[in-house]
């Protein structure tokens, strides 16, 4: 009996194994296909002007004079004449492969391109010229394929049918992605995909004051007099750009591995990171000196400073890996010992701007919220108005009474001379 029972168990195991091997199904899944570029293609990108095109995926913004520069993530920069805020006129599109952030100095557009920063003379818009560059920035973020002798700089998304065995870990999960032997674990929310890529080896690539113009609070670039700052991993690099045709390295200093935003204010530099706000003495802009920091829960962290108060938004999300959504108001009257005044819960706050005791805060799908901040202990009670119905991630002032708000729904401009009743001036839609 014992022998018979053992034989029966073995037979059942064999049958089960055969069934698992034969169990398959064809499913429609998402697939990421890598985009390759050689080092020469990256270091000598083809920069050219094209006719204006629809905005599809806006990134960072920079506003100077009556001209608006809007990054089209990974592709280039939209140049828009905003002389008449009720009727902005697209002028052209400057193709800059791998672009995310922008700034401006003299006649030069400053723009990143994969792991380089380019200084592009656009005094003649029909003939842009790269006059200089800062190279090898963020180079370590890109995976180098030795067989192809090229870097993976992007991924294209497509839907394909794949035959999956029943025992495949993705068999029952439709929100999984594939790239050859790489599994892209994805979280699909509201049409947006936030992903990290893993291989068996654990490879995880990131595919992520004194200025004459206005940059958004999410900017990783800053201009202070003749000095250009940018975030490089855990460091801030400082270059003297008195001559933009020949930027000269001045200073580099380590802050923290998770820094994201730069906000120069008076003689200080405020650096926003995922775990805190860092404050540096910037009276000598060639060499900022650490003063203090204010630590908070892990979160994305734009900073805006006015007078003796810093306003910091903490936002949740897959990239930020936290669950805090709030506005922190911080007393910096003692710059060596910042103190929290109050935290205010929000939906998912992003960019912000302040003018004349009025706070304009982008709260993602909850819209733009406008508060009187003359009493920082009563901000929630002093809400003036809100603009709802759109998702907003960044706001800048284009004049004391006019704002520009940017998000995946478009670029909107409002007259806020009456903060309790914002009036729409214009809207530039995002094309799907």
mmCIF file of N, CA, C and O in Angstrom, residues 242-339:
data_model
loop_
_atom_site.group_PDB
_atom_site.id
_atom_site.type_symbol
_atom_site.label_atom_id
_atom_site.label_comp_id
_atom_site.label_asym_id
_atom_site.label_seq_id
_atom_site.Cartn_x
_atom_site.Cartn_y
_atom_site.Cartn_z
ATOM 1 N N UNK A 242 30.298 84.305 -16.837
ATOM 2 C CA UNK A 242 30.482 85.684 -17.301
ATOM 3 C C UNK A 242 30.590 85.690 -18.820
ATOM 4 O O UNK A 242 30.022 86.540 -19.505
ATOM 5 N N UNK A 243 31.315 84.716 -19.340
ATOM 6 C CA UNK A 243 31.376 84.475 -20.771
ATOM 7 C C UNK A 243 30.670 83.141 -21.022
ATOM 8 O O UNK A 243 31.220 82.080 -20.723
ATOM 9 N N UNK A 244 29.454 83.200 -21.553
ATOM 10 C CA UNK A 244 28.686 81.960 -21.756
ATOM 11 C C UNK A 244 29.334 81.056 -22.799
ATOM 12 O O UNK A 244 29.024 79.866 -22.869
ATOM 13 N N UNK A 245 30.226 81.622 -23.600
ATOM 14 C CA UNK A 245 30.921 80.800 -24.594
ATOM 15 C C UNK A 245 32.038 79.987 -23.970
ATOM 16 O O UNK A 245 32.630 79.124 -24.628
ATOM 17 N N UNK A 246 32.317 80.284 -22.680
ATOM 18 C CA UNK A 246 33.397 79.565 -22.015
ATOM 19 C C UNK A 246 33.094 79.440 -20.524
ATOM 20 O O UNK A 246 33.729 80.096 -19.691
ATOM 21 N N UNK A 247 32.107 78.605 -20.146
ATOM 22 C CA UNK A 247 31.789 78.434 -18.724
ATOM 23 C C UNK A 247 32.972 77.840 -17.969
ATOM 24 O O UNK A 247 33.648 76.928 -18.457
ATOM 25 N N UNK A 248 33.228 78.369 -16.775
ATOM 26 C CA UNK A 248 34.377 77.935 -15.981
ATOM 27 C C UNK A 248 33.893 77.363 -14.656
ATOM 28 O O UNK A 248 33.140 78.017 -13.916
ATOM 29 N N UNK A 249 34.325 76.159 -14.344
ATOM 30 C CA UNK A 249 33.946 75.538 -13.087
ATOM 31 C C UNK A 249 34.469 76.376 -11.920
ATOM 32 O O UNK A 249 35.633 76.759 -11.880
ATOM 33 N N UNK A 250 33.569 76.664 -10.961
ATOM 34 C CA UNK A 250 33.943 77.480 -9.812
ATOM 35 C C UNK A 250 33.963 76.670 -8.524
ATOM 36 O O UNK A 250 34.910 76.746 -7.740
ATOM 37 N N UNK A 251 32.908 75.873 -8.315
ATOM 38 C CA UNK A 251 32.785 75.190 -7.033
ATOM 39 C C UNK A 251 31.740 74.087 -7.138
ATOM 40 O O UNK A 251 30.790 74.192 -7.920
ATOM 41 N N UNK A 252 31.921 73.050 -6.369
ATOM 42 C CA UNK A 252 30.927 71.993 -6.261
ATOM 43 C C UNK A 252 30.842 71.549 -4.823
ATOM 44 O O UNK A 252 31.864 71.441 -4.130
ATOM 45 N N UNK A 253 29.641 71.319 -4.324
ATOM 46 C CA UNK A 253 29.511 70.920 -2.931
ATOM 47 C C UNK A 253 28.408 69.877 -2.787
ATOM 48 O O UNK A 253 27.393 69.908 -3.465
ATOM 49 N N UNK A 254 28.653 68.944 -1.896
ATOM 50 C CA UNK A 254 27.714 67.855 -1.654
ATOM 51 C C UNK A 254 26.644 68.287 -0.657
ATOM 52 O O UNK A 254 26.961 68.869 0.394
ATOM 53 N N UNK A 255 25.380 68.011 -0.999
ATOM 54 C CA UNK A 255 24.265 68.365 -0.119
ATOM 55 C C UNK A 255 23.621 67.096 0.432
ATOM 56 O O UNK A 255 23.746 66.761 1.590
ATOM 57 N N UNK A 256 22.923 66.369 -0.410
ATOM 58 C CA UNK A 256 22.298 65.107 -0.045
ATOM 59 C C UNK A 256 21.927 64.393 -1.330
ATOM 60 O O UNK A 256 21.769 65.018 -2.379
ATOM 61 N N UNK A 257 21.772 63.081 -1.260
ATOM 62 C CA UNK A 257 21.552 62.275 -2.458
ATOM 63 C C UNK A 257 20.222 62.582 -3.135
ATOM 64 O O UNK A 257 20.026 62.266 -4.296
ATOM 65 N N UNK A 258 19.277 63.206 -2.415
ATOM 66 C CA UNK A 258 17.922 63.325 -2.938
ATOM 67 C C UNK A 258 17.506 64.753 -3.269
ATOM 68 O O UNK A 258 16.321 65.054 -3.310
ATOM 69 N N UNK A 259 18.457 65.661 -3.480
ATOM 70 C CA UNK A 259 18.082 67.053 -3.757
ATOM 71 C C UNK A 259 17.467 67.182 -5.148
ATOM 72 O O UNK A 259 17.811 66.459 -6.071
ATOM 73 N N UNK A 260 16.524 68.150 -5.283
ATOM 74 C CA UNK A 260 15.752 68.274 -6.520
ATOM 75 C C UNK A 260 15.603 69.704 -7.038
ATOM 76 O O UNK A 260 15.546 69.915 -8.239
ATOM 77 N N UNK A 261 15.486 70.688 -6.138
ATOM 78 C CA UNK A 261 15.155 72.039 -6.577
ATOM 79 C C UNK A 261 16.091 73.078 -5.967
ATOM 80 O O UNK A 261 16.626 72.890 -4.865
ATOM 81 N N UNK A 262 16.269 74.196 -6.704
ATOM 82 C CA UNK A 262 17.115 75.303 -6.249
ATOM 83 C C UNK A 262 16.289 76.584 -6.209
ATOM 84 O O UNK A 262 15.557 76.889 -7.154
ATOM 85 N N UNK A 263 16.427 77.336 -5.122
ATOM 86 C CA UNK A 263 15.704 78.597 -4.993
ATOM 87 C C UNK A 263 16.619 79.643 -4.361
ATOM 88 O O UNK A 263 16.769 79.693 -3.137
ATOM 89 N N UNK A 264 17.275 80.495 -5.187
ATOM 90 C CA UNK A 264 18.089 81.586 -4.626
ATOM 91 C C UNK A 264 17.168 82.693 -4.108
ATOM 92 O O UNK A 264 16.183 83.049 -4.762
ATOM 93 N N UNK A 265 17.483 83.231 -2.944
ATOM 94 C CA UNK A 265 16.698 84.337 -2.388
ATOM 95 C C UNK A 265 17.616 85.254 -1.604
ATOM 96 O O UNK A 265 18.262 84.837 -0.645
ATOM 97 N N UNK A 266 17.686 86.525 -2.057
ATOM 98 C CA UNK A 266 18.590 87.498 -1.465
ATOM 99 C C UNK A 266 19.999 86.915 -1.436
ATOM 100 O O UNK A 266 20.519 86.529 -2.476
ATOM 101 N N UNK A 267 20.623 86.816 -0.262
ATOM 102 C CA UNK A 267 21.995 86.283 -0.217
ATOM 103 C C UNK A 267 22.023 84.850 0.300
ATOM 104 O O UNK A 267 23.014 84.393 0.855
ATOM 105 N N UNK A 268 20.914 84.115 0.096
ATOM 106 C CA UNK A 268 20.831 82.734 0.533
ATOM 107 C C UNK A 268 20.449 81.833 -0.648
ATOM 108 O O UNK A 268 19.859 82.281 -1.635
ATOM 109 N N UNK A 269 20.802 80.561 -0.514
ATOM 110 C CA UNK A 269 20.398 79.556 -1.486
ATOM 111 C C UNK A 269 19.636 78.475 -0.727
ATOM 112 O O UNK A 269 20.163 77.871 0.214
ATOM 113 N N UNK A 270 18.382 78.241 -1.143
ATOM 114 C CA UNK A 270 17.542 77.221 -0.528
ATOM 115 C C UNK A 270 17.442 76.038 -1.490
ATOM 116 O O UNK A 270 17.095 76.205 -2.665
ATOM 117 N N UNK A 271 17.744 74.861 -0.965
ATOM 118 C CA UNK A 271 17.775 73.653 -1.788
ATOM 119 C C UNK A 271 16.723 72.682 -1.273
ATOM 120 O O UNK A 271 16.733 72.309 -0.087
ATOM 121 N N UNK A 272 15.805 72.301 -2.146
ATOM 122 C CA UNK A 272 14.757 71.377 -1.757
ATOM 123 C C UNK A 272 15.158 69.945 -2.055
ATOM 124 O O UNK A 272 15.641 69.634 -3.149
ATOM 125 N N UNK A 273 14.971 69.069 -1.080
ATOM 126 C CA UNK A 273 15.267 67.661 -1.257
ATOM 127 C C UNK A 273 14.117 66.806 -0.784
ATOM 128 O O UNK A 273 13.139 67.314 -0.222
ATOM 129 N N UNK A 274 14.224 65.505 -0.961
ATOM 130 C CA UNK A 274 13.124 64.615 -0.587
ATOM 131 C C UNK A 274 13.045 64.358 0.907
ATOM 132 O O UNK A 274 12.072 63.804 1.391
ATOM 133 N N UNK A 275 14.075 64.757 1.645
ATOM 134 C CA UNK A 275 14.027 64.584 3.097
ATOM 135 C C UNK A 275 14.252 65.882 3.855
ATOM 136 O O UNK A 275 14.294 65.870 5.094
ATOM 137 N N UNK A 276 14.417 67.001 3.146
ATOM 138 C CA UNK A 276 14.605 68.235 3.871
ATOM 139 C C UNK A 276 14.871 69.433 2.984
ATOM 140 O O UNK A 276 15.012 69.321 1.764
ATOM 141 N N UNK A 277 14.913 70.612 3.610
ATOM 142 C CA UNK A 277 15.283 71.871 2.958
ATOM 143 C C UNK A 277 16.639 72.277 3.517
ATOM 144 O O UNK A 277 16.845 72.297 4.743
ATOM 145 N N UNK A 278 17.567 72.611 2.623
ATOM 146 C CA UNK A 278 18.934 72.946 3.017
ATOM 147 C C UNK A 278 19.199 74.413 2.707
ATOM 148 O O UNK A 278 18.850 74.905 1.619
ATOM 149 N N UNK A 279 19.838 75.104 3.646
ATOM 150 C CA UNK A 279 20.044 76.545 3.514
ATOM 151 C C UNK A 279 21.546 76.839 3.470
ATOM 152 O O UNK A 279 22.311 76.385 4.334
ATOM 153 N N UNK A 280 21.946 77.640 2.461
ATOM 154 C CA UNK A 280 23.356 77.998 2.289
ATOM 155 C C UNK A 280 23.503 79.515 2.228
ATOM 156 O O UNK A 280 22.644 80.216 1.666
ATOM 157 N N UNK A 281 24.574 80.003 2.816
ATOM 158 C CA UNK A 281 24.953 81.412 2.679
ATOM 159 C C UNK A 281 25.490 81.590 1.266
ATOM 160 O O UNK A 281 26.443 80.927 0.862
ATOM 161 N N UNK A 282 24.870 82.509 0.534
ATOM 162 C CA UNK A 282 25.248 82.712 -0.867
ATOM 163 C C UNK A 282 25.744 84.129 -1.112
ATOM 164 O O UNK A 282 25.653 84.636 -2.230
ATOM 165 N N UNK A 283 26.243 84.766 -0.047
ATOM 166 C CA UNK A 283 26.747 86.135 -0.195
ATOM 167 C C UNK A 283 27.932 86.164 -1.151
ATOM 168 O O UNK A 283 28.174 87.162 -1.826
ATOM 169 N N UNK A 284 28.683 85.058 -1.214
ATOM 170 C CA UNK A 284 29.684 84.875 -2.260
ATOM 171 C C UNK A 284 29.139 83.798 -3.200
ATOM 172 O O UNK A 284 29.271 82.600 -2.925
ATOM 173 N N UNK A 285 28.498 84.184 -4.294
ATOM 174 C CA UNK A 285 27.827 83.205 -5.154
ATOM 175 C C UNK A 285 28.762 82.205 -5.813
ATOM 176 O O UNK A 285 28.309 81.193 -6.343
ATOM 177 N N UNK A 286 30.063 82.472 -5.758
ATOM 178 C CA UNK A 286 31.006 81.526 -6.351
ATOM 179 C C UNK A 286 31.237 80.326 -5.445
ATOM 180 O O UNK A 286 31.739 79.295 -5.881
ATOM 181 N N UNK A 287 30.844 80.442 -4.146
ATOM 182 C CA UNK A 287 31.133 79.367 -3.211
ATOM 183 C C UNK A 287 30.134 79.386 -2.048
ATOM 184 O O UNK A 287 30.455 79.856 -0.941
ATOM 185 N N UNK A 288 28.915 78.872 -2.255
ATOM 186 C CA UNK A 288 27.920 78.825 -1.177
ATOM 187 C C UNK A 288 28.433 78.031 0.031
ATOM 188 O O UNK A 288 29.165 77.060 -0.120
ATOM 189 N N UNK A 289 28.004 78.485 1.232
ATOM 190 C CA UNK A 289 28.471 77.869 2.478
ATOM 191 C C UNK A 289 27.266 77.392 3.280
ATOM 192 O O UNK A 289 26.305 78.136 3.496
ATOM 193 N N UNK A 290 27.329 76.155 3.747
ATOM 194 C CA UNK A 290 26.228 75.544 4.502
ATOM 195 C C UNK A 290 25.926 76.318 5.777
ATOM 196 O O UNK A 290 26.829 76.710 6.525
ATOM 197 N N UNK A 291 24.624 76.540 6.035
ATOM 198 C CA UNK A 291 24.186 77.192 7.264
ATOM 199 C C UNK A 291 23.355 76.267 8.140
ATOM 200 O O UNK A 291 23.634 76.088 9.316
ATOM 201 N N UNK A 292 22.310 75.664 7.550
ATOM 202 C CA UNK A 292 21.406 74.845 8.352
ATOM 203 C C UNK A 292 20.504 74.043 7.435
ATOM 204 O O UNK A 292 20.566 74.159 6.205
ATOM 205 N N UNK A 293 19.631 73.249 8.067
ATOM 206 C CA UNK A 293 18.658 72.479 7.294
ATOM 207 C C UNK A 293 17.428 72.230 8.135
ATOM 208 O O UNK A 293 17.454 72.311 9.365
ATOM 209 N N UNK A 294 16.340 71.955 7.428
ATOM 210 C CA UNK A 294 15.088 71.599 8.085
ATOM 211 C C UNK A 294 14.659 70.259 7.527
ATOM 212 O O UNK A 294 14.416 70.125 6.324
ATOM 213 N N UNK A 295 14.567 69.237 8.380
ATOM 214 C CA UNK A 295 14.240 67.892 7.934
ATOM 215 C C UNK A 295 12.745 67.630 8.015
ATOM 216 O O UNK A 295 12.065 68.112 8.930
ATOM 217 N N UNK A 296 12.268 66.855 7.048
ATOM 218 C CA UNK A 296 10.852 66.483 7.032
ATOM 219 C C UNK A 296 10.715 65.054 6.541
ATOM 220 O O UNK A 296 11.698 64.409 6.162
ATOM 221 N N UNK A 297 9.494 64.550 6.524
ATOM 222 C CA UNK A 297 9.237 63.208 6.009
ATOM 223 C C UNK A 297 9.622 63.148 4.544
ATOM 224 O O UNK A 297 9.607 64.160 3.832
ATOM 225 N N UNK A 298 9.965 61.968 4.065
ATOM 226 C CA UNK A 298 10.387 61.786 2.677
ATOM 227 C C UNK A 298 9.284 62.251 1.732
ATOM 228 O O UNK A 298 8.161 61.759 1.791
ATOM 229 N N UNK A 299 9.612 63.186 0.832
ATOM 230 C CA UNK A 299 8.610 63.735 -0.077
ATOM 231 C C UNK A 299 9.284 64.597 -1.134
ATOM 232 O O UNK A 299 10.394 65.069 -0.950
ATOM 233 N N UNK A 300 8.591 64.789 -2.261
ATOM 234 C CA UNK A 300 9.053 65.767 -3.249
ATOM 235 C C UNK A 300 8.901 67.152 -2.622
ATOM 236 O O UNK A 300 7.935 67.428 -1.926
ATOM 237 N N UNK A 301 9.825 68.072 -2.937
ATOM 238 C CA UNK A 301 9.972 69.224 -2.062
ATOM 239 C C UNK A 301 10.346 70.520 -2.779
ATOM 240 O O UNK A 301 11.471 70.979 -2.661
ATOM 241 N N UNK A 302 9.435 71.162 -3.519
ATOM 242 C CA UNK A 302 9.710 72.518 -4.001
ATOM 243 C C UNK A 302 9.695 73.517 -2.834
ATOM 244 O O UNK A 302 8.978 73.314 -1.852
ATOM 245 N N UNK A 303 10.483 74.592 -2.970
ATOM 246 C CA UNK A 303 10.613 75.597 -1.905
ATOM 247 C C UNK A 303 10.381 76.981 -2.498
ATOM 248 O O UNK A 303 10.835 77.282 -3.604
ATOM 249 N N UNK A 304 9.673 77.832 -1.742
ATOM 250 C CA UNK A 304 9.528 79.240 -2.110
ATOM 251 C C UNK A 304 9.728 80.053 -0.841
ATOM 252 O O UNK A 304 9.156 79.739 0.200
ATOM 253 N N UNK A 305 10.548 81.114 -0.933
ATOM 254 C CA UNK A 305 10.908 81.896 0.252
ATOM 255 C C UNK A 305 10.507 83.351 0.052
ATOM 256 O O UNK A 305 10.733 83.939 -1.006
ATOM 257 N N UNK A 306 9.915 83.918 1.099
ATOM 258 C CA UNK A 306 9.590 85.342 1.126
ATOM 259 C C UNK A 306 9.888 85.864 2.524
ATOM 260 O O UNK A 306 9.381 85.310 3.520
ATOM 261 N N UNK A 307 10.707 86.911 2.604
ATOM 262 C CA UNK A 307 11.026 87.497 3.902
ATOM 263 C C UNK A 307 11.679 86.494 4.827
ATOM 264 O O UNK A 307 12.686 85.878 4.490
ATOM 265 N N UNK A 308 11.061 86.282 5.983
ATOM 266 C CA UNK A 308 11.602 85.373 6.996
ATOM 267 C C UNK A 308 10.844 84.049 7.043
ATOM 268 O O UNK A 308 10.875 83.337 8.056
ATOM 269 N N UNK A 309 10.190 83.712 5.925
ATOM 270 C CA UNK A 309 9.382 82.493 5.902
ATOM 271 C C UNK A 309 9.681 81.676 4.654
ATOM 272 O O UNK A 309 9.788 82.217 3.553
ATOM 273 N N UNK A 310 9.808 80.365 4.855
ATOM 274 C CA UNK A 310 9.956 79.434 3.734
ATOM 275 C C UNK A 310 8.695 78.590 3.638
ATOM 276 O O UNK A 310 8.176 78.109 4.661
ATOM 277 N N UNK A 311 8.215 78.419 2.427
ATOM 278 C CA UNK A 311 7.030 77.608 2.173
ATOM 279 C C UNK A 311 7.467 76.381 1.372
ATOM 280 O O UNK A 311 8.075 76.514 0.303
ATOM 281 N N UNK A 312 7.158 75.210 1.889
ATOM 282 C CA UNK A 312 7.620 73.966 1.294
ATOM 283 C C UNK A 312 6.422 73.053 1.060
ATOM 284 O O UNK A 312 5.615 72.829 1.972
ATOM 285 N N UNK A 313 6.291 72.529 -0.156
ATOM 286 C CA UNK A 313 5.231 71.559 -0.414
ATOM 287 C C UNK A 313 5.800 70.150 -0.388
ATOM 288 O O UNK A 313 6.834 69.880 -1.000
ATOM 289 N N UNK A 314 5.134 69.269 0.323
ATOM 290 C CA UNK A 314 5.492 67.855 0.374
ATOM 291 C C UNK A 314 4.421 67.080 -0.364
ATOM 292 O O UNK A 314 3.232 67.209 -0.059
ATOM 293 N N UNK A 315 4.866 66.289 -1.338
ATOM 294 C CA UNK A 315 3.908 65.614 -2.211
ATOM 295 C C UNK A 315 4.206 64.138 -2.306
ATOM 296 O O UNK A 315 5.361 63.727 -2.436
ATOM 297 N N UNK A 316 3.165 63.331 -2.269
ATOM 298 C CA UNK A 316 3.330 61.891 -2.397
ATOM 299 C C UNK A 316 3.415 61.504 -3.866
ATOM 300 O O UNK A 316 3.133 62.287 -4.752
ATOM 301 N N UNK A 317 3.774 60.257 -4.098
ATOM 302 C CA UNK A 317 3.892 59.745 -5.461
ATOM 303 C C UNK A 317 4.916 58.645 -5.497
ATOM 304 O O UNK A 317 5.769 58.538 -4.611
ATOM 305 N N UNK A 318 4.886 57.819 -6.533
ATOM 306 C CA UNK A 318 5.805 56.695 -6.626
ATOM 307 C C UNK A 318 7.249 57.149 -6.604
ATOM 308 O O UNK A 318 8.103 56.573 -5.948
ATOM 309 N N UNK A 319 7.573 58.206 -7.345
ATOM 310 C CA UNK A 319 8.954 58.673 -7.393
ATOM 311 C C UNK A 319 9.398 59.204 -6.039
ATOM 312 O O UNK A 319 10.546 59.053 -5.637
ATOM 313 N N UNK A 320 8.466 59.851 -5.308
ATOM 314 C CA UNK A 320 8.823 60.447 -4.022
ATOM 315 C C UNK A 320 8.790 59.438 -2.887
ATOM 316 O O UNK A 320 9.387 59.654 -1.840
ATOM 317 N N UNK A 321 8.060 58.341 -3.075
ATOM 318 C CA UNK A 321 8.019 57.249 -2.101
ATOM 319 C C UNK A 321 7.650 57.746 -0.706
ATOM 320 O O UNK A 321 8.342 57.521 0.266
ATOM 321 N N UNK A 322 6.537 58.439 -0.601
ATOM 322 C CA UNK A 322 6.059 58.847 0.704
ATOM 323 C C UNK A 322 4.542 58.983 0.645
ATOM 324 O O UNK A 322 3.922 58.836 -0.394
ATOM 325 N N UNK A 323 3.956 59.273 1.802
ATOM 326 C CA UNK A 323 2.511 59.408 1.862
ATOM 327 C C UNK A 323 2.115 60.739 2.481
ATOM 328 O O UNK A 323 1.021 60.883 3.004
ATOM 329 N N UNK A 324 3.030 61.708 2.445
ATOM 330 C CA UNK A 324 2.768 63.013 3.020
ATOM 331 C C UNK A 324 2.367 63.991 1.935
ATOM 332 O O UNK A 324 3.070 64.159 0.943
ATOM 333 N N UNK A 325 1.239 64.651 2.134
ATOM 334 C CA UNK A 325 0.782 65.695 1.226
ATOM 335 C C UNK A 325 0.406 66.902 2.066
ATOM 336 O O UNK A 325 -0.670 66.942 2.675
ATOM 337 N N UNK A 326 1.319 67.865 2.094
ATOM 338 C CA UNK A 326 1.100 68.991 2.987
ATOM 339 C C UNK A 326 1.923 70.198 2.564
ATOM 340 O O UNK A 326 2.886 70.091 1.791
ATOM 341 N N UNK A 327 1.538 71.331 3.106
ATOM 342 C CA UNK A 327 2.304 72.567 2.987
ATOM 343 C C UNK A 327 2.946 72.825 4.336
ATOM 344 O O UNK A 327 2.247 72.940 5.351
ATOM 345 N N UNK A 328 4.271 72.882 4.356
ATOM 346 C CA UNK A 328 4.985 73.240 5.582
ATOM 347 C C UNK A 328 5.374 74.709 5.526
ATOM 348 O O UNK A 328 5.957 75.170 4.523
ATOM 349 N N UNK A 329 5.081 75.428 6.583
ATOM 350 C CA UNK A 329 5.453 76.831 6.693
ATOM 351 C C UNK A 329 6.534 76.930 7.768
ATOM 352 O O UNK A 329 6.314 76.521 8.915
ATOM 353 N N UNK A 330 7.700 77.478 7.403
ATOM 354 C CA UNK A 330 8.876 77.397 8.263
ATOM 355 C C UNK A 330 9.412 78.803 8.570
ATOM 356 O O UNK A 330 9.633 79.604 7.652
ATOM 357 N N UNK A 331 9.620 79.058 9.830
ATOM 358 C CA UNK A 331 10.200 80.329 10.287
ATOM 359 C C UNK A 331 11.714 80.260 10.112
ATOM 360 O O UNK A 331 12.380 79.410 10.705
ATOM 361 N N UNK A 332 12.274 81.171 9.293
ATOM 362 C CA UNK A 332 13.722 81.185 9.077
ATOM 363 C C UNK A 332 14.341 82.495 9.578
ATOM 364 O O UNK A 332 15.406 82.900 9.117
ATOM 365 N N UNK A 333 13.650 83.135 10.533
ATOM 366 C CA UNK A 333 14.201 84.381 11.076
ATOM 367 C C UNK A 333 15.546 84.121 11.749
ATOM 368 O O UNK A 333 16.450 84.954 11.709
ATOM 369 N N UNK A 334 15.687 82.963 12.381
ATOM 370 C CA UNK A 334 16.998 82.498 12.830
ATOM 371 C C UNK A 334 17.468 81.501 11.778
ATOM 372 O O UNK A 334 17.086 80.333 11.811
ATOM 373 N N UNK A 335 18.273 81.960 10.864
ATOM 374 C CA UNK A 335 18.633 81.146 9.702
ATOM 375 C C UNK A 335 19.405 79.890 10.093
ATOM 376 O O UNK A 335 19.446 78.909 9.339
ATOM 377 N N UNK A 336 19.991 79.895 11.291
ATOM 378 C CA UNK A 336 20.761 78.740 11.746
ATOM 379 C C UNK A 336 19.887 77.691 12.431
ATOM 380 O O UNK A 336 20.354 76.578 12.702
ATOM 381 N N UNK A 337 18.628 78.040 12.689
ATOM 382 C CA UNK A 337 17.739 77.110 13.386
ATOM 383 C C UNK A 337 16.309 77.282 12.884
ATOM 384 O O UNK A 337 15.459 77.868 13.575
ATOM 385 N N UNK A 338 15.995 76.808 11.667
ATOM 386 C CA UNK A 338 14.637 76.922 11.128
ATOM 387 C C UNK A 338 13.628 76.192 12.019
ATOM 388 O O UNK A 338 13.929 75.117 12.553
ATOM 389 N N UNK A 339 12.443 76.789 12.177
ATOM 390 C CA UNK A 339 11.420 76.224 13.056
ATOM 391 C C UNK A 339 10.102 76.125 12.293
ATOM 392 O O UNK A 339 9.682 77.081 11.618
#
